[in-house]
CSV table of C-alpha atoms and ligand atoms in Angstrom, one decimal:
chain,number,residue,atom,x,y,z
V,266,MET,CA,15.8,74.4,-117.2
V,267,ASN,CA,14.8,71.9,-119.7
V,268,PRO,CA,11.0,71.5,-120.3
V,269,PRO,CA,9.2,69.1,-118.2
V,270,ILE,CA,8.1,65.6,-119.1
V,271,LEU,CA,4.4,65.5,-118.9
V,272,TYR,CA,2.2,62.8,-118.6
V,273,ILE,CA,-1.4,63.1,-119.4
V,274,VAL,CA,-3.4,60.5,-117.7
V,275,VAL,CA,-6.9,59.4,-119.0
V,276,PRO,CA,-9.0,56.8,-117.5
V,277,CYS,CA,-11.7,55.2,-120.0
V,278,TYR,CA,-14.4,53.0,-119.3
V,279,ASN,CA,-16.5,52.0,-122.5
V,280,GLU,CA,-15.3,55.1,-124.4
V,281,GLN,CA,-15.1,53.9,-127.8
V,282,GLU,CA,-17.3,56.6,-129.1
V,283,VAL,CA,-14.9,59.4,-127.8
V,284,LEU,CA,-11.4,57.9,-127.9
V,285,PRO,CA,-10.7,58.7,-131.7
V,286,GLU,CA,-11.4,62.5,-131.0
V,287,THR,CA,-9.8,62.5,-127.7
V,288,SER,CA,-6.7,60.7,-128.8
V,289,SER,CA,-6.3,63.2,-131.8
V,290,ARG,CA,-7.0,66.3,-130.1
V,291,LEU,CA,-4.6,65.4,-126.9
V,292,LEU,CA,-1.8,64.5,-129.6
V,293,ALA,CA,-2.4,67.8,-131.4
V,294,LYS,CA,-2.0,69.6,-128.0
V,295,LEU,CA,0.8,67.5,-127.0
V,296,THR,CA,2.6,68.3,-130.4
V,297,SER,CA,2.0,71.8,-130.1
V,298,LEU,CA,3.5,72.1,-126.5
V,299,THR,CA,6.6,70.1,-127.6
V,300,GLU,CA,7.0,72.4,-130.6
V,301,ARG,CA,6.9,75.6,-128.4
V,302,GLU,CA,9.5,73.8,-126.0
V,303,ARG,CA,6.8,73.9,-123.3
V,304,ILE,CA,7.3,70.2,-122.4
V,305,SER,CA,10.0,67.5,-123.3
V,306,PRO,CA,9.5,65.3,-126.3
V,307,ALA,CA,9.5,62.5,-123.9
V,308,SER,CA,6.1,63.4,-122.8
V,309,ARG,CA,3.2,60.9,-123.2
V,310,ILE,CA,-0.4,60.4,-123.2
V,311,LEU,CA,-1.4,57.4,-120.9
V,312,PHE,CA,-4.9,55.8,-121.4
V,313,VAL,CA,-6.1,53.7,-118.6
V,314,ASP,CA,-8.7,51.1,-119.7
V,315,ASP,CA,-10.8,50.4,-116.8
V,316,GLY,CA,-12.0,47.1,-117.9
V,317,SER,CA,-14.2,48.4,-120.6
V,318,LYS,CA,-16.3,45.8,-122.6
V,319,ASP,CA,-16.3,47.5,-125.7
V,320,THR,CA,-13.4,48.3,-128.2
V,321,THR,CA,-11.8,50.8,-125.9
V,322,TRP,CA,-8.5,48.6,-125.1
V,323,ALA,CA,-8.1,47.4,-128.7
V,324,GLN,CA,-8.3,51.1,-129.7
V,325,ILE,CA,-5.7,52.2,-127.1
V,326,ASP,CA,-3.4,49.4,-128.0
V,327,ALA,CA,-3.5,50.3,-131.7
V,328,LEU,CA,-2.7,53.8,-130.7
V,329,ALA,CA,0.2,52.6,-128.5
V,330,LYS,CA,1.7,50.6,-131.2
V,331,SER,CA,1.3,53.4,-134.0
V,332,ASP,CA,2.7,56.1,-132.0
V,333,ALA,CA,5.2,56.1,-129.2
V,334,ARG,CA,3.7,59.2,-127.7
V,335,PHE,CA,0.5,57.0,-126.4
V,336,GLY,CA,0.6,54.6,-124.0
V,337,GLY,CA,-2.0,52.3,-122.4
V,338,VAL,CA,-2.6,50.6,-119.3
V,339,LYS,CA,-5.3,47.9,-118.8
V,340,LEU,CA,-6.8,46.9,-115.7
V,341,SER,CA,-8.2,43.3,-115.1
V,342,ARG,CA,-11.6,44.4,-114.7
V,343,ASN,CA,-13.8,47.6,-113.8
V,344,ARG,CA,-12.6,49.1,-110.7
V,345,GLY,CA,-14.1,52.4,-111.0
V,346,HIS,CA,-13.0,55.9,-112.3
V,347,GLN,CA,-10.8,56.6,-108.8
V,348,ASN,CA,-8.9,53.3,-109.0
V,349,ALA,CA,-8.4,53.6,-112.7
V,350,LEU,CA,-7.0,57.1,-112.4
V,351,LEU,CA,-4.8,56.2,-109.5
V,352,ALA,CA,-3.2,53.1,-111.5
V,353,GLY,CA,-2.4,55.8,-114.3
V,354,LEU,CA,-1.1,58.2,-111.8
V,355,MET,CA,1.1,55.5,-110.2
V,356,THR,CA,2.3,54.2,-113.5
V,357,ALA,CA,3.4,57.7,-114.4
V,358,LYS,CA,5.0,58.2,-111.3
V,359,GLY,CA,8.8,57.9,-111.6
V,360,MET,CA,8.7,58.6,-115.6
V,361,CYS,CA,7.5,62.2,-115.5
V,362,ASP,CA,8.0,65.6,-114.1
V,363,CYS,CA,4.5,66.3,-113.8
V,364,CYS,CA,1.3,64.7,-114.7
V,365,ILE,CA,-2.3,65.8,-115.6
V,366,SER,CA,-5.4,63.7,-115.2
V,367,MET,CA,-8.6,64.3,-117.2
V,368,ASP,CA,-11.7,62.6,-118.2
V,369,ALA,CA,-11.9,60.9,-121.7
V,370,ASP,CA,-15.0,62.5,-122.6
V,371,LEU,CA,-13.4,65.9,-123.5
V,372,GLN,CA,-15.5,67.9,-120.8
V,373,ASP,CA,-12.4,69.1,-119.4
V,374,ASP,CA,-11.1,71.9,-121.6
V,375,ILE,CA,-7.7,70.7,-123.0
V,376,GLU,CA,-6.8,74.4,-123.4
V,377,ALA,CA,-6.6,74.7,-119.6
V,378,VAL,CA,-3.3,72.5,-119.7
V,379,GLU,CA,-1.4,75.8,-120.8
V,380,GLY,CA,-2.4,77.5,-117.5
V,381,MET,CA,-1.5,74.4,-115.6
V,382,LEU,CA,2.0,74.3,-117.0
V,383,THR,CA,2.4,78.1,-116.4
V,384,ALA,CA,1.5,77.5,-112.6
V,385,TYR,CA,3.8,74.3,-112.6
V,386,SER,CA,6.7,76.3,-114.1
V,387,GLU,CA,6.1,79.0,-111.4
V,388,GLY,CA,6.6,76.4,-108.5
V,389,CYS,CA,3.3,75.0,-107.9
V,390,ASP,CA,2.9,71.3,-107.2
V,391,VAL,CA,-0.7,70.9,-107.6
V,392,VAL,CA,-2.8,72.9,-110.2
V,393,TYR,CA,-6.6,72.3,-109.7
V,394,GLY,CA,-8.8,72.5,-112.7
V,395,VAL,CA,-11.8,74.4,-111.5
V,396,ARG,CA,-15.2,74.8,-113.7
V,397,SER,CA,-16.2,78.4,-113.9
V,398,SER,CA,-19.8,77.5,-114.7
V,399,ARG,CA,-21.9,74.5,-114.9
V,400,GLU,CA,-24.2,75.7,-117.3
V,401,SER,CA,-23.5,72.7,-119.6
V,402,ASP,CA,-24.9,70.1,-117.0
V,403,THR,CA,-28.3,69.2,-116.5
V,404,PHE,CA,-30.3,70.9,-113.8
V,405,PHE,CA,-30.2,67.6,-111.8
V,406,LYS,CA,-26.5,67.2,-112.2
V,407,ARG,CA,-25.7,70.7,-111.2
V,408,THR,CA,-28.1,70.8,-108.0
V,409,THR,CA,-26.7,67.5,-106.8
V,410,ALA,CA,-23.2,68.3,-107.4
V,411,GLN,CA,-23.2,71.8,-105.8
V,412,GLY,CA,-25.0,70.2,-102.8
V,413,PHE,CA,-22.4,67.6,-102.9
V,414,TYR,CA,-19.6,70.1,-102.4
V,415,LYS,CA,-21.7,72.0,-99.7
V,416,PHE,CA,-22.4,69.0,-97.8
V,417,MET,CA,-18.8,68.1,-97.8
V,418,LYS,CA,-17.7,71.3,-96.3
V,419,LEU,CA,-20.3,70.9,-93.7
V,420,MET,CA,-18.8,67.7,-92.6
V,421,GLY,CA,-15.6,69.2,-92.5
V,422,VAL,CA,-13.9,67.6,-95.5
V,423,ASP,CA,-11.5,70.0,-97.2
V,424,ILE,CA,-12.2,69.8,-101.1
V,425,VAL,CA,-11.8,72.3,-103.8
V,426,TYR,CA,-15.3,73.7,-104.8
V,427,ASN,CA,-16.2,72.7,-108.4
V,428,HIS,CA,-13.1,70.8,-109.0
V,429,ALA,CA,-13.4,67.4,-110.3
V,430,ASP,CA,-10.3,65.1,-111.1
V,431,TYR,CA,-8.7,67.5,-114.0
V,432,ARG,CA,-5.3,68.3,-112.1
V,433,LEU,CA,-1.9,68.7,-112.5
V,434,LEU,CA,0.4,67.0,-110.1
V,435,SER,CA,4.2,67.4,-109.8
V,436,SER,CA,6.3,64.1,-109.4
V,437,ARG,CA,7.0,65.0,-105.7
V,438,ALA,CA,3.1,65.3,-105.2
V,439,LEU,CA,2.6,62.3,-106.9
V,440,GLU,CA,5.2,60.7,-104.8
V,441,ALA,CA,3.5,61.9,-101.6
V,442,LEU,CA,0.0,60.7,-102.8
V,443,SER,CA,1.5,57.2,-103.2
V,444,GLN,CA,2.1,57.1,-99.4
V,445,PHE,CA,-1.8,57.3,-98.9
V,446,LYS,CA,-2.6,53.7,-98.7
V,447,GLU,CA,-6.4,53.6,-98.4
V,448,ILE,CA,-8.7,51.4,-100.3
V,449,ASN,CA,-11.7,53.7,-100.3
V,450,LEU,CA,-10.2,56.2,-102.6
V,451,PHE,CA,-11.4,59.8,-102.7
V,452,LEU,CA,-8.7,61.6,-104.6
V,453,ARG,CA,-10.3,65.1,-104.5
V,454,GLY,CA,-10.1,64.7,-100.5
V,455,ILE,CA,-6.4,63.3,-100.6
V,456,VAL,CA,-4.9,65.8,-102.9
V,457,PRO,CA,-5.4,68.8,-100.6
V,458,LEU,CA,-4.1,66.8,-97.7
V,459,VAL,CA,-0.7,66.2,-99.6
V,460,GLY,CA,-0.2,70.0,-99.5
V,461,TYR,CA,2.6,71.8,-101.1
V,462,LYS,CA,2.1,75.1,-103.0
V,463,SER,CA,-1.0,74.7,-105.0
V,464,SER,CA,-3.0,77.0,-107.4
V,465,THR,CA,-6.2,76.8,-109.5
V,466,VAL,CA,-6.8,77.3,-113.4
V,467,THR,CA,-10.7,77.8,-114.3
V,468,TYR,CA,-12.2,76.3,-117.4
V,469,VAL,CA,-15.7,76.0,-118.8
V,470,ARG,CA,-16.9,72.5,-118.6
V,471,SER,CA,-18.4,71.6,-121.9
V,472,GLU,CA,-20.8,68.8,-122.6
V,473,ARG,CA,-19.9,65.0,-123.0
V,474,PHE,CA,-18.4,64.7,-126.6
V,475,ALA,CA,-20.3,61.5,-127.1
V,476,GLY,CA,-21.3,58.3,-125.4
V,477,GLU,CA,-23.1,58.5,-122.0
V,478,SER,CA,-22.0,59.4,-118.6
V,479,LYS,CA,-20.5,56.4,-116.6
V,480,TYR,CA,-21.6,57.9,-113.3
V,481,PRO,CA,-25.3,57.2,-112.8
V,482,LEU,CA,-26.9,58.4,-109.6
V,483,LYS,CA,-26.2,55.1,-107.8
V,484,LYS,CA,-22.4,55.5,-108.6
V,485,MET,CA,-22.7,59.2,-107.7
V,486,LEU,CA,-24.2,58.5,-104.3
V,487,SER,CA,-21.9,56.0,-103.4
V,488,PHE,CA,-18.8,58.1,-104.6
V,489,ALA,CA,-20.1,60.9,-102.1
V,490,PHE,CA,-20.9,58.5,-99.3
V,491,ASP,CA,-17.4,57.2,-99.7
V,492,GLY,CA,-16.1,60.8,-99.8
V,493,ILE,CA,-17.8,61.8,-96.4
V,494,THR,CA,-16.9,58.5,-94.6
V,495,SER,CA,-13.3,58.4,-95.5
V,496,PHE,CA,-12.5,62.0,-94.3
V,497,SER,CA,-14.9,62.9,-91.8
V,498,VAL,CA,-15.8,61.6,-88.2
V,499,ARG,CA,-18.1,64.3,-87.8
V,500,PRO,CA,-21.3,62.2,-88.1
V,501,ILE,CA,-20.1,60.1,-85.3
V,502,ARG,CA,-19.4,63.1,-83.1
V,503,TRP,CA,-22.8,64.0,-83.8
V,504,VAL,CA,-24.2,60.9,-82.5
V,505,THR,CA,-22.2,61.3,-79.3
V,506,GLY,CA,-23.7,64.9,-79.2
V,507,LEU,CA,-27.1,63.8,-79.5
V,508,GLY,CA,-26.6,61.0,-76.9
V,509,PHE,CA,-25.4,63.6,-74.4
V,510,LEU,CA,-28.4,66.0,-75.0
V,511,LEU,CA,-30.7,63.1,-74.7
V,512,PHE,CA,-28.9,61.9,-71.4
V,513,LEU,CA,-29.3,65.7,-70.0
V,514,ALA,CA,-33.0,65.8,-71.2
V,515,SER,CA,-33.5,62.3,-69.3
V,516,ILE,CA,-32.6,63.8,-66.1
V,517,ILE,CA,-35.0,66.7,-66.6
V,518,ALA,CA,-37.5,64.0,-67.6
V,519,MET,CA,-36.6,62.0,-64.2
V,520,VAL,CA,-37.3,65.0,-62.0
V,521,TYR,CA,-40.6,65.8,-63.9
V,522,CYS,CA,-41.7,62.2,-63.5
V,523,LEU,CA,-40.8,62.0,-59.9
V,524,VAL,CA,-42.6,65.5,-59.1
V,525,VAL,CA,-45.7,64.0,-61.2
V,526,LYS,CA,-45.5,60.8,-58.8
V,527,ILE,CA,-45.2,62.5,-55.8
V,528,LEU,CA,-48.2,64.8,-56.4
V,529,GLY,CA,-50.2,61.8,-57.1
V,530,TYR,CA,-51.0,62.7,-60.8
V,531,THR,CA,-49.9,59.3,-62.3
V,532,VAL,CA,-51.4,55.7,-62.9
V,533,ALA,CA,-49.3,52.9,-61.5
V,534,GLY,CA,-46.4,51.9,-63.8
V,535,TRP,CA,-46.3,55.2,-65.6
V,536,THR,CA,-43.2,56.7,-63.8
V,537,GLY,CA,-41.1,53.5,-64.1
V,538,THR,CA,-41.9,53.2,-67.9
V,539,MET,CA,-41.3,56.9,-68.6
V,540,LEU,CA,-37.9,56.8,-66.8
V,541,SER,CA,-36.5,53.6,-68.4
V,542,ILE,CA,-37.6,55.1,-71.9
V,543,TRP,CA,-35.7,58.4,-71.4
V,544,MET,CA,-32.8,57.1,-69.2
V,545,ILE,CA,-32.1,53.9,-71.2
V,546,GLY,CA,-32.6,55.8,-74.7
V,547,GLY,CA,-30.2,58.5,-73.7
V,548,ILE,CA,-27.3,56.2,-72.3
V,549,GLN,CA,-27.6,53.8,-75.1
V,550,LEU,CA,-27.0,56.7,-77.7
V,551,LEU,CA,-24.3,58.1,-75.7
V,552,CYS,CA,-22.6,55.0,-75.4
V,553,LEU,CA,-22.9,54.3,-79.1
V,554,GLY,CA,-21.2,57.6,-79.9
V,555,ILE,CA,-18.4,56.8,-77.4
V,556,ILE,CA,-17.9,53.4,-79.0
V,557,GLY,CA,-18.2,55.1,-82.5
V,558,GLU,CA,-15.4,57.5,-81.3
V,559,TYR,CA,-13.1,54.4,-80.9
V,560,VAL,CA,-14.3,52.9,-84.0
V,561,GLY,CA,-13.3,56.1,-85.6
V,562,LYS,CA,-9.8,56.1,-84.1
V,563,ILE,CA,-9.3,52.3,-85.4
V,564,TYR,CA,-10.5,53.6,-88.8
V,565,THR,CA,-8.0,56.5,-89.0
V,566,GLU,CA,-5.2,54.2,-87.7
V,567,VAL,CA,-5.7,51.5,-90.3
V,568,LYS,CA,-5.9,54.0,-93.1
V,569,ASP,CA,-2.2,54.3,-92.3
V,570,ARG,CA,-2.1,57.9,-93.8
V,571,PRO,CA,1.3,59.5,-93.6
V,572,ARG,CA,1.4,61.9,-90.5
V,573,PHE,CA,3.3,64.6,-92.4
V,574,ILE,CA,5.1,65.1,-95.6
V,575,ILE,CA,8.5,67.3,-95.6
V,576,GLU,CA,8.4,70.1,-98.1
V,577,ALA,CA,12.1,71.1,-97.5
V,578,VAL,CA,14.9,70.8,-95.0
V,579,SER,CA,17.2,73.7,-94.7
V,580,LEU,CA,20.2,72.3,-92.8
V,581,ASP,CA,24.1,71.8,-93.1
V,582,PRO,CA,24.4,69.3,-95.9
V,583,GLY,CA,26.1,66.9,-93.4
V,584,ASP,CA,23.2,67.1,-90.6
V,585,ARG,CA,20.8,67.0,-93.7
V,586,GLU,CA,21.1,63.3,-94.5
V,587,GLY,CA,20.7,62.0,-91.0
V,588,ILE,CA,17.7,64.1,-90.3
V,589,VAL,CA,15.8,63.4,-93.4
V,590,GLN,CA,16.4,59.8,-93.0
V,591,GLN,CA,15.2,59.9,-89.4
V,592,VAL,CA,11.9,61.8,-90.0
V,593,THR,CA,10.7,60.4,-93.3
V,594,PRO,CA,9.6,57.0,-92.5
V,595,VAL,CA,7.4,57.9,-89.5
V,596,LYS,CA,3.8,56.9,-90.4
V,597,ASP,CA,0.4,57.6,-88.9
Q,175,LIG,N1,-14.8,56.1,-115.8
Q,175,LIG,C1,-13.7,55.0,-115.4
Q,175,LIG,N2,-14.3,53.9,-114.7
Q,175,LIG,C2,-15.6,53.8,-114.4
Q,175,LIG,C3,-16.6,55.0,-114.6
Q,175,LIG,C4,-15.8,56.1,-115.3
Q,175,LIG,O1,-12.6,54.9,-115.8
Q,175,LIG,O2,-15.9,53.0,-113.9
Q,175,LIG,C5,-13.9,57.1,-116.5
Q,175,LIG,C6,-14.8,57.7,-117.9
Q,175,LIG,O3,-14.3,56.8,-119.0
Q,175,LIG,C7,-14.3,59.1,-117.8
Q,175,LIG,C8,-14.2,59.5,-116.7
Q,175,LIG,O4,-14.0,58.5,-115.8
Q,175,LIG,O5,-13.2,59.2,-118.6
Q,175,LIG,C9,-15.3,60.4,-116.0
Q,175,LIG,O6,-16.5,59.7,-116.1
Q,175,LIG,P1,-17.9,60.3,-116.8
Q,175,LIG,O7,-17.5,61.3,-118.1
Q,175,LIG,O8,-18.9,59.3,-117.4
Q,175,LIG,O9,-18.7,61.2,-115.6
Q,175,LIG,P2,-19.3,62.3,-115.5
Q,175,LIG,O10,-18.6,63.4,-116.2
Q,175,LIG,O11,-20.7,62.2,-116.2
Q,175,LIG,O12,-19.2,62.6,-114.2
Q,176,LIG,MG1,-17.8,63.3,-118.0
């Protein structure tokens, strides 16, 4: 089997301080992998400039012009990490056998690429890079990030613990990924939905090589919120459940209020006021939850996610053609 064509996709936003080091280290890795025939000489390093305001694009452009193994894509403006990453992945799709996405700041250990390629050669379509420890992170980043993964699990979102966006995807996993048309991108949630055989490679996450984090708390919170609301209708279910409980409680309150009234322990107007507060509150919340359920359904419909992705078809070659054509275009 020929060695695979690997594309390393690196989103960059104002990364002028780290780019010289990142590009030389990545090129050294690419050269060594090519020499050992682990990857094809057609492999590339693809930088995506996410609308940087510094010299990032000028550097990428110069790299691409000086060495054919570098490539660059420039977005018209800053669209955020996830979109920049997707832009790179979709550019690589069709040109590579597999691609690896990683951050520009050298926090993801480049050596883990070896393990990812081994897993790929053993037939994995998705290989997740998983951090073995978070010692290099600040206490704040560590706690918020771990809280985030736990909360996502609680909300029923299937994500890989301690895995960021350092991963290998095969060309068919990329193809499957391209079928997810949603605008609110949360790749960490979508990739597990793609399915196929997957495995993990652990690595120690180091500190940012230079420059500052491009994920301030505000961006991190909005990222987490996007992750939850794009993958889970559980919050709506909780509202419905709460509405139902309140409604039950209002029936009990109604019996209580009537008994108190019949026994004559009340002042005028108390029973009516109490009953309306309980009943209306409960019914309102229940109705809100029910409306929410429908909104949630509409939401999942408009996301237009593929309902399934076929991994293999085992049939007589003649029948196979027809079946594959019949089932593939079906969308959710
Ligand atoms: N990034 C990007 N667009 C943005 C923010 C970040 O392309 O709007 C890139 C950034 O250049 C880096 C990666 O996303 O390659 C991860 O960002 P960063 O290292 O700042 O995040 P952290 O590691 O602090 O979570
Ligand atoms: Mg980083």
